[in-house]
C-alpha cells in the first residue's frame, strides 16, 4: 500500500490534499515534498509558509512528515472551494 500512496503523492505534488491516517488524524495541505517513505505538506490557510504539519507538529522544515505506512486515505482537494 505504501507504494500506492508514494505514486499518488508524486503525481499530485503541488496540489492540495486531505490525508487521513490510521490513528484518525486529518492532515490538509499542499504536497510540498515526497521522499521514499514520507510526504511533507505545506498547511492550507493562515499558517501557510510558516512550517508544516507532520507527526512532529508545526515547525520549520515541514515537521517530520507523514509516513506512507500510516496513511489510511488520500483525497485531492479542489482549491476552488477554499
mmCIF file with all atom_site columns, C-alpha atoms in Angstrom:
data_model
loop_
_atom_site.group_PDB
_atom_site.id
_atom_site.type_symbol
_atom_site.label_atom_id
_atom_site.label_alt_id
_atom_site.label_comp_id
_atom_site.label_asym_id
_atom_site.label_entity_id
_atom_site.label_seq_id
_atom_site.pdbx_PDB_ins_code
_atom_site.Cartn_x
_atom_site.Cartn_y
_atom_site.Cartn_z
_atom_site.occupancy
_atom_site.B_iso_or_equiv
_atom_site.pdbx_formal_charge
_atom_site.auth_seq_id
_atom_site.auth_comp_id
_atom_site.auth_asym_id
_atom_site.auth_atom_id
_atom_site.pdbx_PDB_model_num
ATOM 1  C CA . UNK A 1 1  ? 0.000   0.000  0.000  1.00 0.00 ? 1  UNK A CA 1
ATOM 2  C CA . UNK A 1 2  ? 2.902   2.374  0.678  1.00 0.00 ? 2  UNK A CA 1
ATOM 3  C CA . UNK A 1 3  ? 3.999   2.239  -2.971 1.00 0.00 ? 3  UNK A CA 1
ATOM 4  C CA . UNK A 1 4  ? 0.447   3.186  -3.968 1.00 0.00 ? 4  UNK A CA 1
ATOM 5  C CA . UNK A 1 5  ? 0.469   6.341  -1.795 1.00 0.00 ? 5  UNK A CA 1
ATOM 6  C CA . UNK A 1 6  ? 4.017   7.184  -2.860 1.00 0.00 ? 6  UNK A CA 1
ATOM 7  C CA . UNK A 1 7  ? 2.903   7.205  -6.509 1.00 0.00 ? 7  UNK A CA 1
ATOM 8  C CA . UNK A 1 8  ? -0.219  9.248  -5.712 1.00 0.00 ? 8  UNK A CA 1
ATOM 9  C CA . UNK A 1 9  ? 1.810   11.829 -3.811 1.00 0.00 ? 9  UNK A CA 1
ATOM 10 C CA . UNK A 1 10 ? 4.402   12.066 -6.607 1.00 0.00 ? 10 UNK A CA 1
ATOM 11 C CA . UNK A 1 11 ? 1.661   12.612 -9.220 1.00 0.00 ? 11 UNK A CA 1
ATOM 12 C CA . UNK A 1 12 ? -0.108  15.257 -7.130 1.00 0.00 ? 12 UNK A CA 1
ATOM 13 C CA . UNK A 1 13 ? 2.925   17.253 -5.964 1.00 0.00 ? 13 UNK A CA 1
ATOM 14 C CA . UNK A 1 14 ? 1.911   20.900 -5.528 1.00 0.00 ? 14 UNK A CA 1
ATOM 15 C CA . UNK A 1 15 ? -1.790  20.051 -5.166 1.00 0.00 ? 15 UNK A CA 1
ATOM 16 C CA . UNK A 1 16 ? -3.982  20.362 -2.086 1.00 0.00 ? 16 UNK A CA 1
ATOM 17 C CA . UNK A 1 17 ? -4.799  17.050 -0.407 1.00 0.00 ? 17 UNK A CA 1
ATOM 18 C CA . UNK A 1 18 ? -6.687  15.664 2.563  1.00 0.00 ? 18 UNK A CA 1
ATOM 19 C CA . UNK A 1 19 ? -4.752  12.814 4.216  1.00 0.00 ? 19 UNK A CA 1
ATOM 20 C CA . UNK A 1 20 ? -6.365  10.630 6.868  1.00 0.00 ? 20 UNK A CA 1
ATOM 21 C CA . UNK A 1 21 ? -4.044  8.490  8.941  1.00 0.00 ? 21 UNK A CA 1
ATOM 22 C CA . UNK A 1 22 ? -4.724  5.154  10.614 1.00 0.00 ? 22 UNK A CA 1
ATOM 23 C CA . UNK A 1 23 ? -4.975  6.841  14.025 1.00 0.00 ? 23 UNK A CA 1
ATOM 24 C CA . UNK A 1 24 ? -7.852  9.052  12.777 1.00 0.00 ? 24 UNK A CA 1
ATOM 25 C CA . UNK A 1 25 ? -5.968  12.329 12.316 1.00 0.00 ? 25 UNK A CA 1
ATOM 26 C CA . UNK A 1 26 ? -6.743  14.506 9.308  1.00 0.00 ? 26 UNK A CA 1
ATOM 27 C CA . UNK A 1 27 ? -3.969  16.491 7.631  1.00 0.00 ? 27 UNK A CA 1
ATOM 28 C CA . UNK A 1 28 ? -4.840  19.090 4.973  1.00 0.00 ? 28 UNK A CA 1
ATOM 29 C CA . UNK A 1 29 ? -2.240  20.853 2.927  1.00 0.00 ? 29 UNK A CA 1
ATOM 30 C CA . UNK A 1 30 ? -0.343  21.152 -0.300 1.00 0.00 ? 30 UNK A CA 1
ATOM 31 C CA . UNK A 1 31 ? 2.146   18.387 -1.057 1.00 0.00 ? 31 UNK A CA 1
ATOM 32 C CA . UNK A 1 32 ? 5.495   20.119 -0.742 1.00 0.00 ? 32 UNK A CA 1
ATOM 33 C CA . UNK A 1 33 ? 7.937   17.223 -0.867 1.00 0.00 ? 33 UNK A CA 1
ATOM 34 C CA . UNK A 1 34 ? 7.889   13.443 -1.186 1.00 0.00 ? 34 UNK A CA 1
ATOM 35 C CA . UNK A 1 35 ? 10.685  11.144 -0.021 1.00 0.00 ? 35 UNK A CA 1
ATOM 36 C CA . UNK A 1 36 ? 10.858  7.368  -0.301 1.00 0.00 ? 36 UNK A CA 1
ATOM 37 C CA . UNK A 1 37 ? 8.905   6.921  2.947  1.00 0.00 ? 37 UNK A CA 1
ATOM 38 C CA . UNK A 1 38 ? 7.184   10.232 3.849  1.00 0.00 ? 38 UNK A CA 1
ATOM 39 C CA . UNK A 1 39 ? 5.100   13.036 2.424  1.00 0.00 ? 39 UNK A CA 1
ATOM 40 C CA . UNK A 1 40 ? 5.525   16.625 3.614  1.00 0.00 ? 40 UNK A CA 1
ATOM 41 C CA . UNK A 1 41 ? 2.640   19.098 3.487  1.00 0.00 ? 41 UNK A CA 1
ATOM 42 C CA . UNK A 1 42 ? 2.522   22.881 3.410  1.00 0.00 ? 42 UNK A CA 1
ATOM 43 C CA . UNK A 1 43 ? -0.535  23.762 5.521  1.00 0.00 ? 43 UNK A CA 1
ATOM 44 C CA . UNK A 1 44 ? -3.562  25.478 3.998  1.00 0.00 ? 44 UNK A CA 1
ATOM 45 C CA . UNK A 1 45 ? -4.910  28.721 5.391  1.00 0.00 ? 45 UNK A CA 1
ATOM 46 C CA . UNK A 1 46 ? -3.337  31.394 7.532  1.00 0.00 ? 46 UNK A CA 1
ATOM 47 C CA . UNK A 1 47 ? -0.331  29.336 8.625  1.00 0.00 ? 47 UNK A CA 1
ATOM 48 C CA . UNK A 1 48 ? 0.875   28.794 5.053  1.00 0.00 ? 48 UNK A CA 1
ATOM 49 C CA . UNK A 1 49 ? 4.585   29.431 4.717  1.00 0.00 ? 49 UNK A CA 1
ATOM 50 C CA . UNK A 1 50 ? 5.283   29.135 8.453  1.00 0.00 ? 50 UNK A CA 1
ATOM 51 C CA . UNK A 1 51 ? 6.265   25.497 8.520  1.00 0.00 ? 51 UNK A CA 1
ATOM 52 C CA . UNK A 1 52 ? 4.386   22.288 8.038  1.00 0.00 ? 52 UNK A CA 1
ATOM 53 C CA . UNK A 1 53 ? 2.456   19.603 9.781  1.00 0.00 ? 53 UNK A CA 1
ATOM 54 C CA . UNK A 1 54 ? 3.687   16.118 10.348 1.00 0.00 ? 54 UNK A CA 1
ATOM 55 C CA . UNK A 1 55 ? 3.864   13.824 13.323 1.00 0.00 ? 55 UNK A CA 1
ATOM 56 C CA . UNK A 1 56 ? 6.493   16.212 14.690 1.00 0.00 ? 56 UNK A CA 1
ATOM 57 C CA . UNK A 1 57 ? 3.921   19.048 14.866 1.00 0.00 ? 57 UNK A CA 1
ATOM 58 C CA . UNK A 1 58 ? 4.111   22.556 13.469 1.00 0.00 ? 58 UNK A CA 1
ATOM 59 C CA . UNK A 1 59 ? 7.586   23.843 12.870 1.00 0.00 ? 59 UNK A CA 1
ATOM 60 C CA . UNK A 1 60 ? 10.206  24.973 10.417 1.00 0.00 ? 60 UNK A CA 1
ATOM 61 C CA . UNK A 1 61 ? 11.312  22.477 7.829  1.00 0.00 ? 61 UNK A CA 1
ATOM 62 C CA . UNK A 1 62 ? 7.843   20.974 7.373  1.00 0.00 ? 62 UNK A CA 1
ATOM 63 C CA . UNK A 1 63 ? 7.838   18.823 10.507 1.00 0.00 ? 63 UNK A CA 1
ATOM 64 C CA . UNK A 1 64 ? 8.632   15.142 10.436 1.00 0.00 ? 64 UNK A CA 1
ATOM 65 C CA . UNK A 1 65 ? 6.272   14.352 7.575  1.00 0.00 ? 65 UNK A CA 1
ATOM 66 C CA . UNK A 1 66 ? 3.590   11.710 7.345  1.00 0.00 ? 66 UNK A CA 1
ATOM 67 C CA . UNK A 1 67 ? 4.788   8.139  6.888  1.00 0.00 ? 67 UNK A CA 1
ATOM 68 C CA . UNK A 1 68 ? 3.211   6.298  3.947  1.00 0.00 ? 68 UNK A CA 1
ATOM 69 C CA . UNK A 1 69 ? 2.529   3.303  6.195  1.00 0.00 ? 69 UNK A CA 1
ATOM 70 C CA . UNK A 1 70 ? 0.312   5.494  8.416  1.00 0.00 ? 70 UNK A CA 1
ATOM 71 C CA . UNK A 1 71 ? -1.912  6.788  5.592  1.00 0.00 ? 71 UNK A CA 1
ATOM 72 C CA . UNK A 1 72 ? -5.437  5.352  5.553  1.00 0.00 ? 72 UNK A CA 1
ATOM 73 C CA . UNK A 1 73 ? -6.743  7.529  2.685  1.00 0.00 ? 73 UNK A CA 1
ATOM 74 C CA . UNK A 1 74 ? -5.682  10.391 0.447  1.00 0.00 ? 74 UNK A CA 1
ATOM 75 C CA . UNK A 1 75 ? -8.053  12.717 -1.418 1.00 0.00 ? 75 UNK A CA 1
ATOM 76 C CA . UNK A 1 76 ? -7.096  15.527 -3.794 1.00 0.00 ? 76 UNK A CA 1
ATOM 77 C CA . UNK A 1 77 ? -8.932  18.745 -2.882 1.00 0.00 ? 77 UNK A CA 1
ATOM 78 C CA . UNK A 1 78 ? -10.181 21.482 -5.170 1.00 0.00 ? 78 UNK A CA 1
ATOM 79 C CA . UNK A 1 79 ? -8.908  24.892 -4.043 1.00 0.00 ? 79 UNK A CA 1
ATOM 80 C CA . UNK A 1 80 ? -11.869 26.472 -5.837 1.00 0.00 ? 80 UNK A CA 1
ATOM 81 C CA . UNK A 1 81 ? -13.948 25.895 -2.692 1.00 0.00 ? 81 UNK A CA 1
ATOM 82 C CA . UNK A 1 82 ? -11.327 27.204 -0.231 1.00 0.00 ? 82 UNK A CA 1
#
